[in-house]
Coordinates of C-alpha atoms in Angstrom, one line a residue:
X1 CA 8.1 3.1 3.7
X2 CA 9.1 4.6 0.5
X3 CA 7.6 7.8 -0.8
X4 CA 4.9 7.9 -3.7
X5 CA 5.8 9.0 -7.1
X6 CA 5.6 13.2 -6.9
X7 CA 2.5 14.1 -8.2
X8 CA 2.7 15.7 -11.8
X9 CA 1.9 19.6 -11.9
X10 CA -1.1 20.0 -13.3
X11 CA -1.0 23.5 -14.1
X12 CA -0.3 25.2 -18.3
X13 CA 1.1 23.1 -20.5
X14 CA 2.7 24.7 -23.8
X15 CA 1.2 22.9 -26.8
X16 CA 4.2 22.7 -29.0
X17 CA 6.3 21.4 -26.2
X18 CA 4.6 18.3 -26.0
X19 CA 3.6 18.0 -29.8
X20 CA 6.2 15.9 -31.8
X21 CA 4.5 17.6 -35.2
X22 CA 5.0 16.1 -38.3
X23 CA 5.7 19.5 -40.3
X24 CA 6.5 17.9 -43.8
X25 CA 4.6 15.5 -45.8
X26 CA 5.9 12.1 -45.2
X27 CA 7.9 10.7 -48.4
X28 CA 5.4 8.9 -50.3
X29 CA 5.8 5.4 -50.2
X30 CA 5.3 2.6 -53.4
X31 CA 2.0 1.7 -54.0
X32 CA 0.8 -1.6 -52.4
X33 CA -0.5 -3.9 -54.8
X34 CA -3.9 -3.3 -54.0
X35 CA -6.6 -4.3 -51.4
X36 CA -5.9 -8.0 -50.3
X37 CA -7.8 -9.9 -47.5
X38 CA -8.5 -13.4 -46.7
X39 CA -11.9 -14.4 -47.0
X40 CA -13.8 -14.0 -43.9
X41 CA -14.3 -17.7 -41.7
X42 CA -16.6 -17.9 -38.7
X43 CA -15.6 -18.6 -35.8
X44 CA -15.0 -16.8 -32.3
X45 CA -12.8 -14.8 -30.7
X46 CA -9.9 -17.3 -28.7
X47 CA -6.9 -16.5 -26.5
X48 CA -4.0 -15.5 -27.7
X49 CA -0.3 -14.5 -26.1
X50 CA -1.4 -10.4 -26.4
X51 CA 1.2 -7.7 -24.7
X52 CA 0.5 -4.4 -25.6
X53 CA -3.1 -3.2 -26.8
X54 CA -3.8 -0.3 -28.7
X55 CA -6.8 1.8 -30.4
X56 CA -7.3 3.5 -33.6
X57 CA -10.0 5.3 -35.3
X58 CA -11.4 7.6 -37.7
X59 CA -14.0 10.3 -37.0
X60 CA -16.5 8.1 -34.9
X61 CA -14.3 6.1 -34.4
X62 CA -11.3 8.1 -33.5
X63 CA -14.1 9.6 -30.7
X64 CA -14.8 6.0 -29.4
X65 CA -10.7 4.8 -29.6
X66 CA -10.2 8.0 -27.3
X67 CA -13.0 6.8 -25.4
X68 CA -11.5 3.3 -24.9
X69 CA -8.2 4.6 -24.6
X70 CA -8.6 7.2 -21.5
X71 CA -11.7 4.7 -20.0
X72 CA -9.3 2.0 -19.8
X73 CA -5.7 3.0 -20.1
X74 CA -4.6 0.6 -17.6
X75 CA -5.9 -1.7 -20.6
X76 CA -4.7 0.4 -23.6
X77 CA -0.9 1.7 -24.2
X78 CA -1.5 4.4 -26.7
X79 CA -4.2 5.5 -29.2
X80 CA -4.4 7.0 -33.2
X81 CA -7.1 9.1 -33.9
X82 CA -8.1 10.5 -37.3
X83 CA -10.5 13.5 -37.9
X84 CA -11.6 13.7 -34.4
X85 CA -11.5 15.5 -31.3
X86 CA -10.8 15.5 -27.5
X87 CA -12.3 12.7 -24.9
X88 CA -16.5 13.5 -24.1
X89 CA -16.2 16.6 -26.2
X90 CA -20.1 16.2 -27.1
X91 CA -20.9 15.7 -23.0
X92 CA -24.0 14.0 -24.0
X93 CA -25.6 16.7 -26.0
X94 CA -26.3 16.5 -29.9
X95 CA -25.9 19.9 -30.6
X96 CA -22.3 20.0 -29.0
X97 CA -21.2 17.2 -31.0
X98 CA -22.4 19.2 -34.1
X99 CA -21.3 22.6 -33.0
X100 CA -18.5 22.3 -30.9
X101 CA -16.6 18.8 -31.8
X102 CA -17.2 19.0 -35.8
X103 CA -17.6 22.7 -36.5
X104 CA -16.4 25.7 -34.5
X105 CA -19.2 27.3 -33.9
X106 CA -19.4 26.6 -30.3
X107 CA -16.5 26.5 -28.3
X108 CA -16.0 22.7 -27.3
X109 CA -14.5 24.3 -23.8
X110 CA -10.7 22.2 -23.1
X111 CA -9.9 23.3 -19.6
X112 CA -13.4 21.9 -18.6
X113 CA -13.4 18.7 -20.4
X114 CA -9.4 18.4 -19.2
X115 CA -11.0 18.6 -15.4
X116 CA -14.7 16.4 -16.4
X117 CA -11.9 13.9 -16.9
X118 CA -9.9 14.3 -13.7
X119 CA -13.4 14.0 -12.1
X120 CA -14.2 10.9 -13.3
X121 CA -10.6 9.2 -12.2
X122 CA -10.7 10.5 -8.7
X123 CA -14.1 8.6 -9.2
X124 CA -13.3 5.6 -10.7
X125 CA -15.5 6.3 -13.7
X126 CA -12.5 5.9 -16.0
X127 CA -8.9 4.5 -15.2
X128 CA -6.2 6.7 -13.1
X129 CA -5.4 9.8 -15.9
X130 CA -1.9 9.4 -14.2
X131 CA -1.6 5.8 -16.7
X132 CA -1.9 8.2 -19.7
X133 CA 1.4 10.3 -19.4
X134 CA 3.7 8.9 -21.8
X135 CA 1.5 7.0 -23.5
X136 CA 1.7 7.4 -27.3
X137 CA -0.9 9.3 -28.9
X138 CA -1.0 9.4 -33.1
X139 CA -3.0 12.7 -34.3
X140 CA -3.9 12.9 -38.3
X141 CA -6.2 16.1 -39.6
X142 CA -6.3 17.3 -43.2
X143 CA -6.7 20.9 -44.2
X144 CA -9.3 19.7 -46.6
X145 CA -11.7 18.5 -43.6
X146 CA -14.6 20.4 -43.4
X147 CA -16.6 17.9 -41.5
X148 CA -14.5 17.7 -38.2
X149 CA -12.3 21.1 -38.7
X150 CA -8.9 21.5 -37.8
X151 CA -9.4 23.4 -34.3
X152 CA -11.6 20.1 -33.0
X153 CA -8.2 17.8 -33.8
X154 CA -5.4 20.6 -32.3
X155 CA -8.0 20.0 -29.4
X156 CA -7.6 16.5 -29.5
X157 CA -3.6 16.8 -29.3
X158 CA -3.5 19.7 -26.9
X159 CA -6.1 17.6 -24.5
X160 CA -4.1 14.4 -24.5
X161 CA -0.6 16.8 -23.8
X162 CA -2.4 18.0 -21.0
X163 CA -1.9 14.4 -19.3
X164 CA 1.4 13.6 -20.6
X165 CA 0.7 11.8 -23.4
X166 CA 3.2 11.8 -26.0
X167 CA 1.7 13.4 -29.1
X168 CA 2.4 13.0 -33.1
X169 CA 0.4 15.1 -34.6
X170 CA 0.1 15.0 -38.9
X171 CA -1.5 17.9 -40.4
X172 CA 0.7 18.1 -43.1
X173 CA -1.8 17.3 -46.4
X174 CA -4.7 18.8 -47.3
X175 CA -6.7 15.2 -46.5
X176 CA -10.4 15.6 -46.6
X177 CA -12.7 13.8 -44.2
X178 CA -11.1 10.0 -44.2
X179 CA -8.9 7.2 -43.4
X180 CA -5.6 7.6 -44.8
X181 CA -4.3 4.4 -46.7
X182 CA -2.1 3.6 -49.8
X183 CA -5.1 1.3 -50.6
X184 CA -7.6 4.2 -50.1
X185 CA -9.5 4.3 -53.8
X186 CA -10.2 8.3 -53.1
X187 CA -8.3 11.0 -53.8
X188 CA -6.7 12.8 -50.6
X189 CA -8.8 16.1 -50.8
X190 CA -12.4 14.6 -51.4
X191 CA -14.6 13.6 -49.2
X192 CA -16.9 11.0 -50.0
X193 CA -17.5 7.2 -49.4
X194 CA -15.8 5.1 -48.7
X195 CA -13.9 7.8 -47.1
X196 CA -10.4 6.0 -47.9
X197 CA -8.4 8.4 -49.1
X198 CA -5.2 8.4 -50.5
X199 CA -2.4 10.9 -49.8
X200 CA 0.8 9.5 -50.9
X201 CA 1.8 8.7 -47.5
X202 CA 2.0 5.7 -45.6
X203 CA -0.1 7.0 -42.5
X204 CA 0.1 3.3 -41.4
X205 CA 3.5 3.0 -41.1
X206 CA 3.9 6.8 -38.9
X207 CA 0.6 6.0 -36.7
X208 CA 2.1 2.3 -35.9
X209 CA 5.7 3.2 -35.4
X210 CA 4.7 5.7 -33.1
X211 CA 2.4 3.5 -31.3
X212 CA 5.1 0.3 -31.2
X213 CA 7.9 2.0 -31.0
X214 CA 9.3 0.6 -34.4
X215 CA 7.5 -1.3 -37.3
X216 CA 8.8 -3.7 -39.8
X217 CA 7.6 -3.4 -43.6
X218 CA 4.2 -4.2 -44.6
X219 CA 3.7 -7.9 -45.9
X220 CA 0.7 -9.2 -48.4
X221 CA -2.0 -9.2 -45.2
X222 CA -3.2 -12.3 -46.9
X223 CA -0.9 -14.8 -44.4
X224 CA -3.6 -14.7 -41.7
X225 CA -7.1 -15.8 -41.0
X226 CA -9.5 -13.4 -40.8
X227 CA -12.1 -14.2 -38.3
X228 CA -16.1 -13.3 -38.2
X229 CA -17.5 -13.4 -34.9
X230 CA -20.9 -12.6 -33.2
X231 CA -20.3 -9.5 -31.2
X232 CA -24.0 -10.6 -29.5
X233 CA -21.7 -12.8 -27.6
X234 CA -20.1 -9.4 -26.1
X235 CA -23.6 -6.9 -25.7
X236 CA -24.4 -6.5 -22.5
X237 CA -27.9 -7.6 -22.6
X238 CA -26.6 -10.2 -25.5
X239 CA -28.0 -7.9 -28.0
X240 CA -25.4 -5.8 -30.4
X241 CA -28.3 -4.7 -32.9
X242 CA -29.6 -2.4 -28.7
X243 CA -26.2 -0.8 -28.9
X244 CA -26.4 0.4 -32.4
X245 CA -23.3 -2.4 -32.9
X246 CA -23.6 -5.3 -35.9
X247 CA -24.8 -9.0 -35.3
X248 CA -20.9 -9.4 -36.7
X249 CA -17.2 -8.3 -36.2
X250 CA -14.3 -9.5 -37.5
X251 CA -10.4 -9.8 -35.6
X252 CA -7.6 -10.6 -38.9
X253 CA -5.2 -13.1 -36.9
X254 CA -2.1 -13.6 -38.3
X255 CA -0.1 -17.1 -38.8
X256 CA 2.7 -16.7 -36.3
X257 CA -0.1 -14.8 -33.3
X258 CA -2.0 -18.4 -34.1
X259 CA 1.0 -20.3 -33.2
X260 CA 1.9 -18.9 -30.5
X261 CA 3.7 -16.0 -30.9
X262 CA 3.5 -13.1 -28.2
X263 CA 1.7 -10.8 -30.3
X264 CA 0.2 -6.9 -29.8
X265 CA -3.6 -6.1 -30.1
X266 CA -4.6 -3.1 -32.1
X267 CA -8.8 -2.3 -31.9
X268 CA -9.5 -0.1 -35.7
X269 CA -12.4 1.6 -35.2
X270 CA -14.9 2.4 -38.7
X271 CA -16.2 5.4 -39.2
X272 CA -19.5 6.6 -40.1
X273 CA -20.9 5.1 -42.9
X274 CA -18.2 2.3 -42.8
X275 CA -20.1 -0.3 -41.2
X276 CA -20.0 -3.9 -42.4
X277 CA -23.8 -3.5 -43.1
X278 CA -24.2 0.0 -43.8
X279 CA -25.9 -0.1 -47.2
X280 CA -23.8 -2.8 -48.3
X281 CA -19.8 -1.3 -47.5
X282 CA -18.9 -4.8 -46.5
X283 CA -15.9 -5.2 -45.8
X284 CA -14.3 -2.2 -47.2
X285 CA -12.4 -0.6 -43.9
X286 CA -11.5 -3.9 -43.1
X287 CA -9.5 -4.7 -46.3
X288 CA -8.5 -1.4 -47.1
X289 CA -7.4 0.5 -44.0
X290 CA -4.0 -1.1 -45.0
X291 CA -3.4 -2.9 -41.2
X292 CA -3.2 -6.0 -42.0
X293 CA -0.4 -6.1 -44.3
X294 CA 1.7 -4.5 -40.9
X295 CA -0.2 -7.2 -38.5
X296 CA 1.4 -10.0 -40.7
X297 CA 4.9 -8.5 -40.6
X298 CA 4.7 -7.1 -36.9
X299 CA 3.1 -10.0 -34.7
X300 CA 0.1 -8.0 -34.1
X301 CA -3.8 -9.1 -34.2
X302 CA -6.3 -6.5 -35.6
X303 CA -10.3 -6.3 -34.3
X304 CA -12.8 -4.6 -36.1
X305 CA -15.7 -4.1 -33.9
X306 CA -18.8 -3.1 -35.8
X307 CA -21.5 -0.1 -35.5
X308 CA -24.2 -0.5 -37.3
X309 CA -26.7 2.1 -38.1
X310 CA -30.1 2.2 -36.3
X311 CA -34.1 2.4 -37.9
X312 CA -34.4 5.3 -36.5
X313 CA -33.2 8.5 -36.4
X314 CA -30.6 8.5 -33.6
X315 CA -27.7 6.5 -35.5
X316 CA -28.6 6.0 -39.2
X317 CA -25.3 6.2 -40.1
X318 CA -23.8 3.9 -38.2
X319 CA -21.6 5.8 -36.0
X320 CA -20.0 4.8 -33.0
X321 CA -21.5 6.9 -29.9
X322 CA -19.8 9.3 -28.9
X323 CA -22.6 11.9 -28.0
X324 CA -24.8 9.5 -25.9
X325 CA -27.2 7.9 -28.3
X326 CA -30.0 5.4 -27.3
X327 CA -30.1 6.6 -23.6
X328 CA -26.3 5.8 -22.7
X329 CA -25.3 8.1 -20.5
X330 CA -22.3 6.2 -19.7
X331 CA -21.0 6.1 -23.5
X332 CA -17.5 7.5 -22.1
X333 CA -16.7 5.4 -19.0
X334 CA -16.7 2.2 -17.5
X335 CA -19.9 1.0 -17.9
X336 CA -20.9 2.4 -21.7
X337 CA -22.8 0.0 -23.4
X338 CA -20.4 -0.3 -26.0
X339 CA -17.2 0.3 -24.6
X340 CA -18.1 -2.8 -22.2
X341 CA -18.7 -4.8 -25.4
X342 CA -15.4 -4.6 -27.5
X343 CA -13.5 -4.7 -23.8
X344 CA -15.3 -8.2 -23.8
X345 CA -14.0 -8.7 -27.4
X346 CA -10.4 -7.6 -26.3
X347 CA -10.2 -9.6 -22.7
X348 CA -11.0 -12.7 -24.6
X349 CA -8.7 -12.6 -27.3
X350 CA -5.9 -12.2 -24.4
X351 CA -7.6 -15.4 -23.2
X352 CA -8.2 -13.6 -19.8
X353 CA -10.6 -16.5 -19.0
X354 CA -13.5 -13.7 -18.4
X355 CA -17.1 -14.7 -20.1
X356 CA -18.9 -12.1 -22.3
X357 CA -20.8 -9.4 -20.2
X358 CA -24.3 -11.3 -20.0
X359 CA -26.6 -8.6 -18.7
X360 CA -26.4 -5.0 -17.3
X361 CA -24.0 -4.1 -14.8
X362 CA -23.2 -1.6 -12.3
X363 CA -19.4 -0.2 -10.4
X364 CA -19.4 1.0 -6.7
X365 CA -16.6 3.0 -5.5
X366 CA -15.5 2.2 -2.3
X367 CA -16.3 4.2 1.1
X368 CA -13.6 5.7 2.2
X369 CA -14.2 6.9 5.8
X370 CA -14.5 2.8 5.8
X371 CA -11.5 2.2 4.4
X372 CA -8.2 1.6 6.0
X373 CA -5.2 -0.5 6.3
X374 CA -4.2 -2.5 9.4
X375 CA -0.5 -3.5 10.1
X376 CA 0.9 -6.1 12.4
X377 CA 3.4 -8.9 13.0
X378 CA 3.4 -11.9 11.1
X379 CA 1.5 -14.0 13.3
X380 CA -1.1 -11.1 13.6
X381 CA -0.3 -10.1 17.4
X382 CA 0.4 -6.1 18.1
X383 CA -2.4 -5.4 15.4
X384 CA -2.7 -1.2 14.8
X385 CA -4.7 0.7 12.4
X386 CA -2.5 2.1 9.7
X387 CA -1.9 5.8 9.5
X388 CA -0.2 6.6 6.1
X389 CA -3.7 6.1 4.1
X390 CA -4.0 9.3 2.9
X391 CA -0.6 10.4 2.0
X392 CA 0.7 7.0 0.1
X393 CA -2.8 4.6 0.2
X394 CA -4.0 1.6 1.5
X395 CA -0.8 -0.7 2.2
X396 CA -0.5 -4.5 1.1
X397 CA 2.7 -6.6 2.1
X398 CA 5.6 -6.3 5.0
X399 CA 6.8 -2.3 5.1
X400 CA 10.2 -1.1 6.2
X401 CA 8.9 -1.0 9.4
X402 CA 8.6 -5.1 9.6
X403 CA 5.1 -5.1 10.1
X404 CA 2.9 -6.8 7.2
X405 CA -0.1 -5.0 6.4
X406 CA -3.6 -6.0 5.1
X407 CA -6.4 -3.1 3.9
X408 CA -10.1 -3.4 4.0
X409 CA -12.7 -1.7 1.3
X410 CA -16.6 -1.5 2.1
X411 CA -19.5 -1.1 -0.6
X412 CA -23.1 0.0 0.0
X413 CA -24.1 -3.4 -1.9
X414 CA -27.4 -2.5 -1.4
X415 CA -26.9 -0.3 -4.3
X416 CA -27.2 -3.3 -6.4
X417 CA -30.6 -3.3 -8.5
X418 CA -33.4 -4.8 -6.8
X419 CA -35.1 -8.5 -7.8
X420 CA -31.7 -8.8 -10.1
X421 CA -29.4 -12.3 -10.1
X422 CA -25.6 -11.5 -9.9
X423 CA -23.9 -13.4 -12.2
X424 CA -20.4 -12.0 -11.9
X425 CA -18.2 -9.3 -10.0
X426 CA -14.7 -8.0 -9.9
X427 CA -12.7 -5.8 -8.1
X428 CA -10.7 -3.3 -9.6
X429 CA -7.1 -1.5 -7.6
X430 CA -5.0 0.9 -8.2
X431 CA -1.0 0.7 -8.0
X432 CA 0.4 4.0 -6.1
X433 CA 3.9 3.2 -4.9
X434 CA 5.8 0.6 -3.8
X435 CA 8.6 -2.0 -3.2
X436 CA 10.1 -5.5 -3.5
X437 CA 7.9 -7.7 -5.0
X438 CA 5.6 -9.4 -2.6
X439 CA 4.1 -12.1 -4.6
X440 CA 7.4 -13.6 -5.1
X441 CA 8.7 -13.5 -1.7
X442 CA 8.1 -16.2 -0.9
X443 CA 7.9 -17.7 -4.9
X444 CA 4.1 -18.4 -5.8
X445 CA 2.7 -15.9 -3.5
X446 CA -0.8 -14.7 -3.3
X447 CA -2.3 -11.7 -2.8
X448 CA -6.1 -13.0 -1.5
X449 CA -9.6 -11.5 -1.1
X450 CA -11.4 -12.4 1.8
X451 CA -15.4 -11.4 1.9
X452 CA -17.6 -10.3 4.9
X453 CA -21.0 -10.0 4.7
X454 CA -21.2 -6.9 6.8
X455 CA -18.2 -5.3 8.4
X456 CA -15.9 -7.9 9.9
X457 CA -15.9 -5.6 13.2
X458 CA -17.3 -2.2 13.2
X459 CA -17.4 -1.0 9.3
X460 CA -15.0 1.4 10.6
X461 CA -11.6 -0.3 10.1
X462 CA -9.8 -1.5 13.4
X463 CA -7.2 -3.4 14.6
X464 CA -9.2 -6.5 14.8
X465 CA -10.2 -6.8 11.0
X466 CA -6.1 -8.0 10.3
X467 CA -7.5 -12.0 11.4
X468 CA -11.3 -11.8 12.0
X469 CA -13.1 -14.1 10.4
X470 CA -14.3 -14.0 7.0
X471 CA -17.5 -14.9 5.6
X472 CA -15.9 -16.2 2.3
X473 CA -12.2 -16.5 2.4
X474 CA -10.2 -16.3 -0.8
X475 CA -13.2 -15.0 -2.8
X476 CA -10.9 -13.8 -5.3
X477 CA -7.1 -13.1 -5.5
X478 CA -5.2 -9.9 -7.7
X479 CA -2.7 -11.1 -9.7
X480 CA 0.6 -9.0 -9.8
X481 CA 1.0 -6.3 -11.4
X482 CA 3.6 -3.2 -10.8
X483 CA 1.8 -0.2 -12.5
X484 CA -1.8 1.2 -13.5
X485 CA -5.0 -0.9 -12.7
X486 CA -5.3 -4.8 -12.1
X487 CA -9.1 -6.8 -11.9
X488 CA -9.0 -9.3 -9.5
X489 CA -10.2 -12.8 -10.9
X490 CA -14.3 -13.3 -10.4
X491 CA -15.5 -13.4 -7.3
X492 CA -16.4 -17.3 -6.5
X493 CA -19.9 -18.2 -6.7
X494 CA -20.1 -18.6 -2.7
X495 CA -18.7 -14.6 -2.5
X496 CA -21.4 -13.8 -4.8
X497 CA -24.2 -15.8 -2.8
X498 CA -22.8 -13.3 0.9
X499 CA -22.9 -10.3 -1.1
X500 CA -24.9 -8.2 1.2
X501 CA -27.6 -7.0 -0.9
X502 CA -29.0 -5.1 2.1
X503 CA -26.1 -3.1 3.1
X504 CA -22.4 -3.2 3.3
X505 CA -20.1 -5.7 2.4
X506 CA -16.3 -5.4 3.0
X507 CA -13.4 -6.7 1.4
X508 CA -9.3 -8.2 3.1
X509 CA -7.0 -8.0 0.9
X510 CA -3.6 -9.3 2.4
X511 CA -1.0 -11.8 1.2
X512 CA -1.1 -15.4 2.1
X513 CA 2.1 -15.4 3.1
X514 CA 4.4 -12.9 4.7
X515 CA 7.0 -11.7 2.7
X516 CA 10.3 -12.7 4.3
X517 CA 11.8 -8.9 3.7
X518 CA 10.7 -5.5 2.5
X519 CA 8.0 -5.9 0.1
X520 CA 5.3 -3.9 -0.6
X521 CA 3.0 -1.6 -2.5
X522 CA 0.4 1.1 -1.7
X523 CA -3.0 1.0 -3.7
X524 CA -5.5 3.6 -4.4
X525 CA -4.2 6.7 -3.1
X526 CA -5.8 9.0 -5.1
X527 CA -8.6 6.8 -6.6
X528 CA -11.4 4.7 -4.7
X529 CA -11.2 0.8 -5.2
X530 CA -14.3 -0.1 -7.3
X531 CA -16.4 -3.5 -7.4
X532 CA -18.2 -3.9 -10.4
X533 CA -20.8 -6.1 -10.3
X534 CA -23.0 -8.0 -14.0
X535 CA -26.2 -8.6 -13.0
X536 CA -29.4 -10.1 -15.3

């Protein structure tokens, strides 16, 4: 079989090398017209055609789009941050987030937070950090920011270099603490509420044409419908007010994504003080952060998840968390309270099919001294255990060697919470390498899940587990996919009922069919396959 992709050296990286710095102030643009929105509808968050998704924030929230971004970058493409700094810089501690990620007078420590985040890939906290190289990456920091100083952004631009990412970085104005915009009613030095600042520049128009590659001119952003939503649908728990998130959110859908256009998905994160009920600010950001005047002209839907500041003293101003707030220890990764939320918000306007989260949830990582691939003929006779495992990853489909090739995953199950009802559960693989494509050979082909309750031999795999029985077959199937991460549709309500809650459960994956030549792929090399499971 074909070799893996080399693996990228992970030693020094210069900085300036793998900046693309904007070292002039953009030309300033004419001024828009003024803020413009249509007046907000209710109604909830439907399916669209979405490609590409995207995040962008601004001091909180340029903390929590860099959250979302390197949690889920087999979901998100690229990410724009302004007036913030690297992924977890506060690691869960208050005085870090004050002293290290908005001042300078603790040192917020890059190489380690570079390597916290390898960590967490290698355990399927967050996505595989290999999906962030090349990934676009807008950077905006004004000399005039004294709230999160210049050092805390380079940070941010020098820690998403480290992975590849390819990096604008603006620092070319003396911009206070802010948002950017044309619309911004601030001057660009101040900073003060409604922290929209204006800087004769079209920050818009540099953050989105790095992010999409090109962007058509801005239209009126009134051709759309601006949608308010409950985002309780979306809180785990079903409570957003728990999280620290509004009872509301709103997602500004333009005409032709409504009709059927294929259409990106950009997620604009507020900042502090910018919430829709923070002492009244409305819907300030929403109108004014000058997006979507580009979503009308550039196919692309907008959502505006909401913070919302808490009664007492560990969010009253409405920031998103990006220190740990309210007990979340998992604020960074797969399974933070509110990253879970807006991914909700974004997998149903893609019209994924998935349900909002409806209680807590937890994610297993596979054991691998139980994992394995077996490979045999078509009809299943001269069954081995594969060998390759550790070099390319668990193999799925026919190899070069004719033989087709199905891999088994075990969970400790029993992990799952005591006394709790499982109401959903996915599993989540990793592409490595591979060839041909073996869900179209033959046309329509599937690539199913079959369930044992227990080990379908010993736990340790062996050459028996290619046909032995299942106790649910075609629990769930993966969908193709040819790089990064793909979910597996939700385990049937008969898989969820043989879940062993008492020990270990495994998991076949194999094709329905054999493909009729070469055609395969490797999964999980690096990475453990996870199973995350919603319980209530």
């Amino acid at each position: 079989m074909r070799s893996p992709r080399p693996t990228r050296r992970r030693g020094p990286r210069r900085f300036a090398a793998l900046l693309l710095c904007v070292a002039a102030t953009l030309p300033p643009t004419a001024s828009p017209a003024g803020a413009a929105a249509p007046p907000p509808v209710p109604g909830t968050l439907q399916g669209y055609d979405i490609g590409s998704v995207f995040t962008a924030g601004v001091s909180s929230g340029g903390y929590m789009a860099t959250q979302l971004h390197v949690a889920y970058s087999g979901t998100f493409e690229g990410s724009a941050a302004f007036a913030s700094g690297p992924y977890d810089c506060a690691r869960g501690q208050l005085a870090t987030a004050l002293n290290a990620c908005m001042d300078t007078t603790q040192s917020l420590q890059l190489a380690a937070l570079e390597q916290a985040t390898r960590d967490r890939s290698a355990q399927g906290q967050v996505d595989p950090v290999a999906n962030l190289a090349g990934d676009p990456v807008y950077v905006f920091s004004g000399s005039g920011d004294t709230t999160v100083k210049r050092p805390v952004a380079d940070a941010l631009a020098d820690y998403y270099g480290r992975f590849g990412a390819r990096v604008q970085y603006d620092r070319s104005t003396a911009a206070g603490h802010a948002w950017i915009t044309p619309l911004g009613p601030n001057s660009c030095t101040v900073t003060q509420t409604p922290f929209l600042n204006n800087c004769g520049i079209d920050a818009e128009a540099a953050l989105l044409g790095h992010l999409l590659g090109s962007v058509t001119a801005p239209g009126s952003g009134t051709g759309g419908s601006l949608i308010r939503f409950d985002q309780n649908a979306y809180a785990p728990g079903g409570s957003a007010s728990a999280l620290s998130m509004g009872a509301e959110g709103f997602a500004y859908v333009p005409a032709s994504c409504a009709q059927g256009a294929r259409c990106k998905l950009l997620v604009a994160l507020h900042g502090c003080k910018q919430g829709y009920t923070y002492q009244g600010f409305g819907t300030r950001f929403v109108e004014n952060a000058y997006l979507n005047e580009y979503a009308d002209t550039n196919d692309m839907i907008v959502l505006y998840p909401q913070a919302a500041a808490t009664a007492t003293l560990e969010n009253p101003n409405g920031c998103w968390n990006w220190w740990g707030y309210l007990g979340d220890t998992a604020y960074a990764r797969h399974g933070g309270k509110q990253i879970e939320a807006i991914m909700g918000m974004v997998r149903a306007l893609r019209g994924t099919g998935t349900p909002p989260p409806t209680g807590d949830r937890t994610v297993l990582s596979s054991t691998d001294t139980e994992d394995g691939y077996v490979k045999a003929a078509a009809d299943g006779s001269g069954a081995a255990v594969g060998t390759l495992e550790d070099v390319y990853g668990l193999a799925l489909g026919r190899g070069t060697d004719g033989k087709v090739n199905r891999s088994v995953v075990s969970f400790d199950t029993s992990r799952i919470p005591a006394g709790k009802e499982v109401a959903r559960a996915w599993l989540t693989v990793t592409r490595s390498s591979g060839s041909g494509d073996p869900w179209a050979s033959p046309s329509g082909n599937r690539l199913q899940v079959d369930l044992r309750t227990g080990c379908f031999g010993g736990c340790a795999v062996e050459p028996a587990d290619w046909s032995a029985a299942a106790t649910v077959a075609g629990a769930a199937r993966v969908d193709a996919f040819t790089s990064g991460s793909a979910v597996s549709t939700d385990l049937s309500a008969e898989a969820l009922a043989a879940l062993n809650r008492g020990g270990v459960t495994q998991f076949r994956l194999g094709f329905t069919s054999a493909p009729a030549g070469t055609a395969y792929l490797f999964v999980n090399q690096a990475t453990p396959v996870t199973l995350t499971v919603e319980y209530r």
